[in-house]
Amino acid sequence: MDVLHLKSPKNWINDPNGFVYFNGQYHMFYQYFPYEPVWGTMHWGHAVSDDMVHWEHKDIAIYPSKGYDRNGVFSGNALIKDGKLYLYYTGIQYPNPNLENIHVDANYGLIASQCLMISEDGETFDNYAGKQCLITPSKDEEKMSSVDTRDPKVFKIDDKFFMILGSSHNGKGRIIFLESDDAIHFSQKAEFESDEFGGVFECPDLFNIEDKQVVFCAATDYLKDGLEYSAQEIYKFVKFVPADYSFTWEKESFFLDYGMDLYATQTNFDAEGERVLFAWMRMPVPKMRIDGRRWNGLFTLPRQIYVKNNHLYFKPHKYVEKIFEGSSIIQLPNGIEICGAKYYSVYALHNNYKLSIELKNHTQISIFGYKITYDDGIVTADRSKVYPKGNYRYTNSMPKLCDGEHLDIYVDEDVIEIYANDGEYVLSNVVYLDL
Ligand code: FRU
C-alpha cells in the first residue's frame, strides 16, 4: 500500500494513464515496465484507491498481446460509457527489431496505432477479446505522423466524442482533433502545430475550467540549456470551438510546476465532479525498497485546479489536507530547520510531514539538507545535497509571489512539494532522503 504518493511497486513507471472515478473507486493506470527499473516495453500497471491517498497496486491491466501493440501499450485516458470503462491507448510496434534488447527499437523507431480496451467492471481486462485497434498507422505523413502520434485523450461534449492526439509535424509539436458519434469510429477533423508545443506534443489535455479553456502539453525539446530534463509540461489558455474546429491559443505559456521534474499530466473528475491532476515525477536513478526491490518513478499528490488572477492555481486535493488534520506536532523533527519565518506549524504522518509556514523576507528552511530560501518575493529550492551528481537542475525558483507569503510543504523521503499561497505556484522536486 502506498500512502500519499503513488510509487512504482518495483521496476519502472512513467506517465499516469486512465485516471478515473468508476463504480465508487479511484483507478489509476500507469506506464509500467515490469522487469527492470528502466524504460522498456510498456504495459499499463493498475492501482486502486478510495481516497487518492492510500493506493493498492493490482495486477497489470493491459499488456502487449496483439500485432498492433506487440511492442508497447503507450499512454491514454479513460472514459465511462454505458457503465463500462473505455481505456484508450496507443499501440506500438517497433520497425527495427533489436535482437540484443527486444524492449527498445534498434533505431528508436515507432509505429503507432490508436487502440481501445473495454473493461466491464474495472477489475477484469481481457487482453485478447477486449481490445480493438481504432486507428491503424497513418499512411499519410502530412495528415498524421505514423511515428509520433500518441496519447489519446477522449472526452464528450454534448452528444459527440472528441479524441485529441499529441503529434509532430516538420519538427514542431502538433495537436490532432478527431470526432466520433459512438466513441469507437473516429474521423480526423483538424490539426494545429507550433514550435511553442515543443518538438513532439505528448499527452495532450484540453478542458474547461471556470470561464477558461486550457490545454496541457508535455513538450519535448522545450528547454534548450542542455540540462536534464529538456522535455517540460506547460499549459496555455486556448479557445476551441467544436462546431467549426477553430483552435487558437494565447502566446504565453506557463509551467505547471517550477521544480522541472513534473511531466505527462493526467486529469479527470473526482467523486464530486472537481477536476484533479496527477503527473509523473521523473527520477534520475532508481531507489531501493526495504526488501531490496529496485524501483523508479512516482506521481505527484492529487492536485485541484482553479483559476485566480488570470492563471491556474494548483493545490493539494482536500483528501490530502484531511489526512494531515489533527496530526500537528509541537516540535520540529530532527533534520528540519526553519529560520526567520513569521510562524509555522508542523504536521506528521508516518514518515511524511506537512510544514505550513508564514514567510518573512530572508526566511531559510532546511529539510534534511534540501534548502529553501525566500528573498524579495522569490522562493528558491536547492537540492544539491540530496540528489545524485550529474547533468541535472539543482536549483529552481518560482516566479515572484504576488498573492501572499505562505508555503505549504509536503515532505516524503522521495519527493518534496512546495505550494505557495494555496497554489499560486508549485515547485516539486524528487529527492533522495533517508527518513
Ligand atoms: C510521455 C511518453 C508518452 C508515451 C509514453 C511512453 O512521457 O513519452 O508520449 O505514450 O511516455 O512510455
Coordinates of C-alpha atoms and ligand atoms in Angstrom, one line a residue:
M1 CA 0.0 0.0 0.0
D2 CA 1.4 3.4 -1.0
V3 CA 0.3 6.3 1.2
L4 CA 0.3 9.9 -0.1
H5 CA 2.4 9.4 -3.2
L6 CA 1.7 6.6 -5.7
K7 CA 5.1 5.0 -6.4
S8 CA 6.3 2.2 -8.7
P9 CA 5.7 -1.1 -6.9
K10 CA 9.0 -2.3 -8.3
N11 CA 10.9 -1.5 -11.5
W12 CA 9.8 1.3 -13.8
I13 CA 6.8 3.6 -14.1
N14 CA 6.3 6.8 -16.0
D15 CA 3.1 8.5 -17.1
P16 CA -0.2 8.3 -15.2
N17 CA -2.9 6.8 -17.5
G18 CA -6.6 6.3 -17.4
F19 CA -7.2 8.0 -14.1
V20 CA -10.9 7.7 -13.3
Y21 CA -13.5 7.5 -10.6
F22 CA -15.5 4.4 -11.5
N23 CA -18.0 2.3 -9.6
G24 CA -17.1 4.0 -6.3
Q25 CA -13.4 3.7 -6.6
Y26 CA -10.5 5.7 -8.0
H27 CA -8.5 3.8 -10.6
M28 CA -5.0 4.8 -11.7
F29 CA -3.2 3.1 -14.5
Y30 CA 0.4 3.8 -15.4
Q31 CA 3.1 3.3 -17.9
Y32 CA 4.9 0.2 -16.5
F33 CA 8.0 -1.8 -17.4
P34 CA 7.7 -4.8 -15.0
Y35 CA 11.2 -6.3 -15.4
E36 CA 13.8 -3.6 -14.7
P37 CA 13.9 -0.1 -13.2
V38 CA 14.4 1.4 -16.7
W39 CA 12.0 2.3 -19.6
G40 CA 11.1 -0.6 -21.9
T41 CA 8.1 -2.4 -23.5
M42 CA 5.2 -0.5 -21.9
H43 CA 2.3 -2.1 -20.1
W44 CA -0.5 -0.5 -18.1
G45 CA 0.0 -1.1 -14.4
H46 CA -3.1 -0.6 -12.2
A47 CA -3.7 0.7 -8.7
V48 CA -7.0 1.5 -6.9
S49 CA -7.9 3.8 -4.0
D50 CA -10.8 5.0 -2.0
D51 CA -9.4 8.5 -1.4
M52 CA -6.4 9.1 -3.8
V53 CA -4.2 9.0 -0.8
H54 CA -4.0 5.2 0.0
W55 CA -3.2 3.2 -3.1
E56 CA -3.3 -0.6 -3.6
H57 CA -1.4 -2.0 -6.5
K58 CA -3.3 -4.6 -8.6
D59 CA -2.2 -6.9 -11.4
I60 CA -1.1 -5.5 -14.7
A61 CA -4.2 -4.4 -16.6
I62 CA -3.1 -4.1 -20.3
Y63 CA -0.1 -5.8 -21.8
P64 CA 1.1 -6.4 -25.4
S65 CA -1.0 -9.2 -26.9
K66 CA -1.9 -8.0 -30.5
G67 CA 0.2 -7.3 -33.6
Y68 CA -0.7 -3.6 -33.3
D69 CA 0.5 -3.3 -29.7
R70 CA 3.2 -6.0 -29.6
N71 CA 6.0 -3.7 -28.6
G72 CA 4.1 -1.5 -26.1
V73 CA 0.9 -0.1 -24.7
F74 CA 1.6 3.7 -24.5
S75 CA -0.3 6.4 -22.7
G76 CA -4.0 7.3 -22.9
N77 CA -7.1 8.0 -20.9
A78 CA -10.3 6.5 -19.5
L79 CA -13.9 7.3 -20.3
I80 CA -17.0 5.8 -18.8
K81 CA -19.6 4.8 -21.4
D82 CA -22.8 2.7 -20.9
G83 CA -21.5 1.8 -17.5
K84 CA -18.3 0.3 -18.9
L85 CA -14.7 1.5 -18.7
Y86 CA -13.2 2.5 -22.1
L87 CA -9.4 2.7 -21.9
Y88 CA -7.8 4.4 -24.9
Y89 CA -4.1 3.9 -25.5
T90 CA -1.5 4.0 -28.3
G91 CA -0.4 0.6 -29.5
I92 CA 3.3 0.4 -30.5
Q93 CA 5.2 -1.7 -33.0
Y94 CA 9.0 -1.4 -33.5
P95 CA 10.0 -1.1 -37.1
N96 CA 13.6 -2.1 -36.4
P97 CA 13.8 -5.1 -34.1
N98 CA 16.7 -5.1 -31.7
L99 CA 17.8 -8.6 -31.1
E100 CA 20.1 -7.6 -28.2
N101 CA 17.3 -5.9 -26.4
I102 CA 13.8 -6.6 -27.6
H103 CA 12.3 -3.8 -25.3
V104 CA 13.6 -0.9 -27.4
D105 CA 13.7 -0.3 -31.2
A106 CA 17.2 -0.6 -32.7
N107 CA 16.8 2.9 -34.2
Y108 CA 14.3 4.4 -31.7
G109 CA 11.6 3.9 -34.3
L110 CA 7.9 3.6 -33.5
I111 CA 4.8 2.6 -35.5
A112 CA 1.7 4.0 -33.7
S113 CA -1.9 2.8 -33.7
Q114 CA -4.7 4.2 -31.5
C115 CA -6.5 1.5 -29.6
L116 CA -9.2 0.7 -27.1
M117 CA -9.7 -1.8 -24.3
I118 CA -13.2 -2.1 -22.9
S119 CA -13.5 -3.4 -19.3
E120 CA -16.9 -4.2 -18.0
D121 CA -16.0 -3.6 -14.3
G122 CA -12.6 -2.1 -14.0
E123 CA -11.4 -5.3 -12.4
T124 CA -11.1 -7.6 -15.4
F125 CA -9.2 -6.7 -18.5
D126 CA -9.4 -9.2 -21.4
N127 CA -6.2 -8.6 -23.4
Y128 CA -7.5 -10.9 -26.2
A129 CA -11.2 -10.3 -26.7
G130 CA -11.4 -6.9 -25.0
K131 CA -9.1 -4.9 -27.3
Q132 CA -9.6 -3.2 -30.7
C133 CA -7.5 -1.1 -33.0
L134 CA -9.4 2.1 -33.8
I135 CA -6.9 4.0 -35.9
T136 CA -4.3 2.0 -37.9
P137 CA -0.9 3.5 -38.5
S138 CA -1.1 6.6 -40.8
K139 CA -0.3 6.2 -44.4
D140 CA -0.3 10.0 -45.0
E141 CA 2.5 11.6 -43.0
E142 CA 1.3 15.1 -43.8
K143 CA -2.0 14.4 -42.2
M144 CA -0.8 12.3 -39.3
S145 CA 2.7 11.1 -38.4
S146 CA 2.8 7.2 -38.3
V147 CA 5.7 7.5 -35.8
D148 CA 5.0 10.3 -33.3
T149 CA 1.2 10.3 -32.9
R150 CA 0.1 9.1 -29.5
D151 CA -1.6 9.5 -26.1
P152 CA -5.3 9.7 -27.0
K153 CA -7.5 11.8 -24.7
V154 CA -11.2 11.1 -25.4
F155 CA -13.9 13.3 -24.0
K156 CA -17.6 14.0 -24.6
I157 CA -19.2 17.4 -25.4
D158 CA -23.0 17.2 -25.8
D159 CA -23.6 14.1 -28.0
K160 CA -20.2 13.9 -29.6
F161 CA -17.0 12.3 -28.6
F162 CA -13.7 14.0 -29.3
M163 CA -10.2 12.5 -29.4
I164 CA -7.2 14.6 -29.2
L165 CA -3.8 13.2 -30.1
G166 CA -0.3 14.5 -29.5
S167 CA 1.9 14.5 -32.6
S168 CA 4.6 16.2 -34.5
H169 CA 4.9 17.8 -38.0
N170 CA 8.1 19.2 -39.6
G171 CA 9.8 19.1 -36.2
K172 CA 7.0 21.0 -34.4
G173 CA 4.6 19.8 -31.8
R174 CA 1.1 19.2 -33.2
I175 CA -2.3 18.5 -31.8
I176 CA -4.8 16.5 -33.8
F177 CA -8.6 16.6 -33.4
L178 CA -10.8 13.6 -34.2
E179 CA -14.6 13.2 -33.8
S180 CA -16.9 10.3 -33.3
D181 CA -20.6 9.5 -32.6
D182 CA -20.0 6.2 -30.8
A183 CA -16.6 6.6 -29.1
I184 CA -15.2 3.9 -31.5
H185 CA -15.3 5.2 -35.1
F186 CA -13.2 8.4 -35.3
S187 CA -12.6 10.7 -38.2
Q188 CA -9.8 13.3 -38.3
K189 CA -11.1 16.8 -38.4
A190 CA -8.2 19.2 -37.8
E191 CA -4.6 19.6 -36.8
F192 CA -2.6 22.5 -35.3
E193 CA 1.1 22.9 -34.8
S194 CA 3.6 25.3 -33.4
D195 CA 7.1 25.3 -32.0
E196 CA 5.5 26.6 -28.8
F197 CA 4.4 23.0 -28.3
G198 CA 8.0 21.6 -28.4
G199 CA 9.2 19.0 -30.9
V200 CA 6.6 16.4 -30.1
F201 CA 3.4 17.3 -28.4
E202 CA 2.9 14.4 -25.9
C203 CA 0.0 13.7 -23.6
P204 CA -2.5 16.4 -24.7
D205 CA -5.3 17.5 -22.4
L206 CA -8.0 20.1 -23.1
F207 CA -10.7 21.1 -20.7
N208 CA -12.8 24.0 -19.4
I209 CA -12.1 25.3 -16.0
E210 CA -14.4 28.1 -14.7
D211 CA -14.6 30.6 -17.6
K212 CA -11.4 29.4 -19.2
Q213 CA -10.3 26.7 -21.6
V214 CA -6.9 25.3 -21.1
V215 CA -4.5 22.9 -22.9
F216 CA -1.8 20.9 -21.1
C217 CA 1.1 19.9 -23.2
A218 CA 4.1 17.7 -22.5
A219 CA 6.5 19.3 -24.8
T220 CA 9.7 17.6 -25.9
D221 CA 12.9 19.6 -26.6
Y222 CA 11.4 22.5 -24.7
L223 CA 14.3 23.8 -22.5
K224 CA 17.5 24.1 -24.6
D225 CA 20.1 24.6 -21.9
G226 CA 21.5 21.0 -22.2
L227 CA 20.4 20.0 -18.7
E228 CA 18.0 17.2 -17.8
Y229 CA 15.1 17.5 -18.4
S230 CA 14.6 19.3 -21.8
A231 CA 11.0 18.0 -22.0
Q232 CA 8.7 20.1 -19.9
E233 CA 5.0 20.3 -19.0
I234 CA 3.3 23.6 -20.0
Y235 CA -0.2 25.0 -20.2
K236 CA -1.8 27.6 -22.4
F237 CA -5.1 29.3 -22.4
V238 CA -6.9 28.4 -25.6
K239 CA -10.2 28.7 -27.5
F240 CA -11.6 25.6 -29.1
V241 CA -14.9 25.8 -30.9
P242 CA -16.1 22.2 -31.7
A243 CA -18.7 23.5 -34.2
D244 CA -16.1 24.7 -36.7
Y245 CA -12.9 23.3 -35.3
S246 CA -11.3 26.7 -34.7
F247 CA -8.5 26.4 -32.2
T248 CA -6.5 29.4 -31.1
W249 CA -4.1 29.8 -28.2
E250 CA -2.6 32.6 -26.2
K251 CA 1.0 33.3 -26.8
E252 CA 2.1 33.0 -23.2
S253 CA 3.0 29.5 -21.8
F254 CA 3.2 28.7 -18.2
F255 CA 5.0 25.8 -16.4
L256 CA 2.7 23.7 -14.3
D257 CA 5.4 23.2 -11.7
Y258 CA 8.7 25.1 -11.2
G259 CA 10.7 22.1 -10.0
M260 CA 11.1 21.0 -13.6
D261 CA 10.7 17.3 -12.7
L262 CA 7.0 17.0 -13.4
Y263 CA 5.8 15.6 -16.7
A264 CA 2.9 13.9 -18.5
T265 CA -0.2 15.0 -16.6
Q266 CA -3.4 13.2 -16.4
T267 CA -6.7 14.9 -15.3
N268 CA -10.2 13.7 -14.7
F269 CA -13.0 14.4 -12.2
D270 CA -13.1 13.3 -8.6
A271 CA -16.3 11.9 -6.9
E272 CA -17.7 15.4 -6.5
G273 CA -17.0 16.5 -10.1
E274 CA -13.9 18.6 -9.4
R275 CA -11.0 18.3 -11.8
V276 CA -8.0 16.6 -10.4
L277 CA -4.5 16.4 -11.8
F278 CA -1.7 13.8 -11.3
A279 CA 1.6 13.8 -13.0
W280 CA 4.8 11.8 -13.3
M281 CA 7.8 12.9 -11.2
R282 CA 10.9 11.9 -13.1
M283 CA 13.8 10.2 -11.1
P284 CA 17.4 10.1 -12.5
V285 CA 18.3 6.8 -10.8
P286 CA 16.4 4.0 -9.1
K287 CA 15.8 3.7 -5.4
M288 CA 15.6 0.6 -3.2
R289 CA 12.7 -0.6 -1.1
I290 CA 13.4 -2.2 2.3
D291 CA 13.0 -5.6 0.8
G292 CA 15.7 -4.9 -1.9
R293 CA 13.3 -4.3 -4.8
R294 CA 14.5 -1.5 -7.0
W295 CA 12.1 1.0 -8.4
N296 CA 12.0 4.2 -10.4
G297 CA 9.0 6.6 -10.9
L298 CA 6.3 8.2 -8.8
F299 CA 3.4 10.6 -9.0
T300 CA 2.6 14.0 -7.6
L301 CA -0.1 14.4 -5.0
P302 CA -3.5 14.7 -6.4
R303 CA -3.9 18.5 -7.2
Q304 CA -7.1 20.5 -7.5
I305 CA -7.1 23.2 -10.2
Y306 CA -8.7 26.6 -10.1
V307 CA -8.4 30.0 -11.8
K308 CA -7.2 33.1 -10.0
N309 CA -5.5 36.3 -11.1
N310 CA -5.7 35.1 -14.7
H311 CA -3.7 32.0 -14.1
L312 CA -4.1 28.4 -12.9
Y313 CA -3.6 27.6 -9.2
F314 CA -2.8 24.0 -8.2
K315 CA -3.3 22.9 -4.6
P316 CA -3.3 19.5 -2.9
H317 CA -6.6 17.8 -3.1
K318 CA -8.8 18.2 0.0
Y319 CA -8.4 14.5 0.8
V320 CA -4.7 15.1 1.3
E321 CA -5.4 18.0 3.6
K322 CA -7.8 15.8 5.5
I323 CA -5.3 13.1 6.4
F324 CA -3.0 15.7 7.9
E325 CA -5.8 17.1 10.1
G326 CA -5.3 16.6 13.8
S327 CA -1.7 15.4 13.2
S328 CA 0.0 18.7 14.3
I329 CA 3.2 18.3 16.4
I330 CA 4.8 20.8 18.7
Q331 CA 8.5 20.3 17.9
L332 CA 10.3 20.3 14.6
P333 CA 11.6 16.9 13.8
N334 CA 15.4 16.5 13.9
G335 CA 16.8 17.4 10.5
I336 CA 14.2 20.1 9.7
E337 CA 15.1 23.8 10.5
I338 CA 13.1 26.9 9.9
C339 CA 14.8 30.3 10.4
G340 CA 13.3 33.7 10.3
A341 CA 9.7 32.8 9.5
K342 CA 6.7 34.7 11.0
Y343 CA 5.3 31.5 12.3
Y344 CA 4.9 27.9 11.3
S345 CA 3.1 24.6 12.1
V346 CA 4.2 21.1 11.5
Y347 CA 2.1 18.0 10.9
A348 CA 3.4 14.5 10.9
L349 CA 2.0 11.3 9.3
H350 CA 4.2 8.2 9.5
N351 CA 7.4 9.5 7.9
N352 CA 5.7 12.3 6.0
Y353 CA 5.5 15.9 7.1
K354 CA 3.5 18.9 6.2
L355 CA 5.0 22.3 7.1
S356 CA 2.8 25.4 6.9
I357 CA 5.0 28.5 7.0
E358 CA 4.2 32.2 7.0
L359 CA 7.3 33.7 5.5
K360 CA 9.3 36.8 6.1
N361 CA 11.9 38.2 3.8
H362 CA 15.0 36.0 4.0
T363 CA 13.3 33.0 5.7
Q364 CA 15.5 29.9 5.3
I365 CA 14.3 26.4 5.6
S366 CA 16.4 23.2 5.6
I367 CA 14.7 19.8 5.2
F368 CA 17.3 17.0 5.7
G369 CA 19.7 19.0 3.5
Y370 CA 17.1 20.3 1.0
K371 CA 17.3 24.1 1.2
I372 CA 14.5 26.6 0.6
T373 CA 15.1 30.3 0.7
Y374 CA 12.8 33.2 0.4
D375 CA 14.3 36.5 -0.8
D376 CA 12.4 39.6 -2.1
G377 CA 9.4 37.5 -3.1
I378 CA 11.3 34.7 -4.7
V379 CA 11.2 31.1 -3.4
T380 CA 14.3 29.1 -4.4
A381 CA 14.9 25.4 -3.7
D382 CA 18.4 23.8 -3.8
R383 CA 18.6 20.1 -3.8
S384 CA 22.3 19.7 -4.4
K385 CA 22.9 17.9 -1.1
V386 CA 20.1 15.3 -1.6
Y387 CA 20.3 14.4 -5.3
P388 CA 22.8 12.4 -7.4
K389 CA 25.6 14.1 -9.3
G390 CA 25.1 14.7 -13.0
N391 CA 23.8 17.0 -15.7
Y392 CA 20.8 17.9 -13.6
R393 CA 18.9 21.0 -12.4
Y394 CA 19.8 21.5 -8.7
T395 CA 18.4 25.0 -8.1
N396 CA 15.0 26.1 -9.1
S397 CA 12.9 29.2 -8.3
M398 CA 9.2 30.2 -8.5
P399 CA 8.2 33.4 -10.2
K400 CA 7.8 36.3 -7.7
L401 CA 4.9 35.7 -5.4
C402 CA 2.0 38.2 -5.7
D403 CA -0.7 36.6 -3.6
G404 CA 0.8 36.4 -0.1
E405 CA 3.8 34.8 1.7
H406 CA 2.6 31.4 2.7
L407 CA 4.1 28.0 1.9
D408 CA 2.7 24.5 2.4
I409 CA 5.5 22.0 2.1
Y410 CA 4.8 18.2 1.8
V411 CA 7.8 16.1 2.7
D412 CA 8.2 12.5 1.7
E413 CA 11.6 10.8 1.5
D414 CA 11.3 10.6 -2.3
V415 CA 9.7 13.9 -3.1
I416 CA 9.2 17.4 -1.7
E417 CA 6.3 19.5 -3.0
I418 CA 6.2 23.2 -2.2
Y419 CA 2.9 25.1 -2.7
A420 CA 2.9 28.9 -2.4
N421 CA -0.2 30.8 -1.5
D422 CA -2.8 28.0 -1.9
G423 CA -1.3 27.1 -5.3
E424 CA -0.2 30.4 -6.9
Y425 CA 2.9 28.5 -7.8
V426 CA 4.2 25.0 -7.1
L427 CA 7.7 23.7 -7.1
S428 CA 8.2 19.9 -6.6
N429 CA 11.4 18.0 -6.6
V430 CA 12.4 14.4 -6.4
V431 CA 14.9 14.0 -3.6
Y432 CA 17.0 11.2 -2.1
L433 CA 16.4 11.4 1.6
D434 CA 16.6 8.7 4.2
L435 CA 13.9 9.4 6.7
Ligands
FRU1 C1 5.5 10.7 -22.2 C2 5.5 9.5 -23.1 C3 4.3 9.4 -23.9 C4 4.2 7.9 -24.3 C5 4.8 7.3 -23.1 C6 5.6 6.1 -23.3 O1 6.3 10.5 -21.1 O2 6.7 9.6 -24.0 O3 4.2 10.3 -25.0 O4 2.9 7.5 -24.6 O5 5.6 8.3 -22.4 O6 6.0 5.4 -22.2

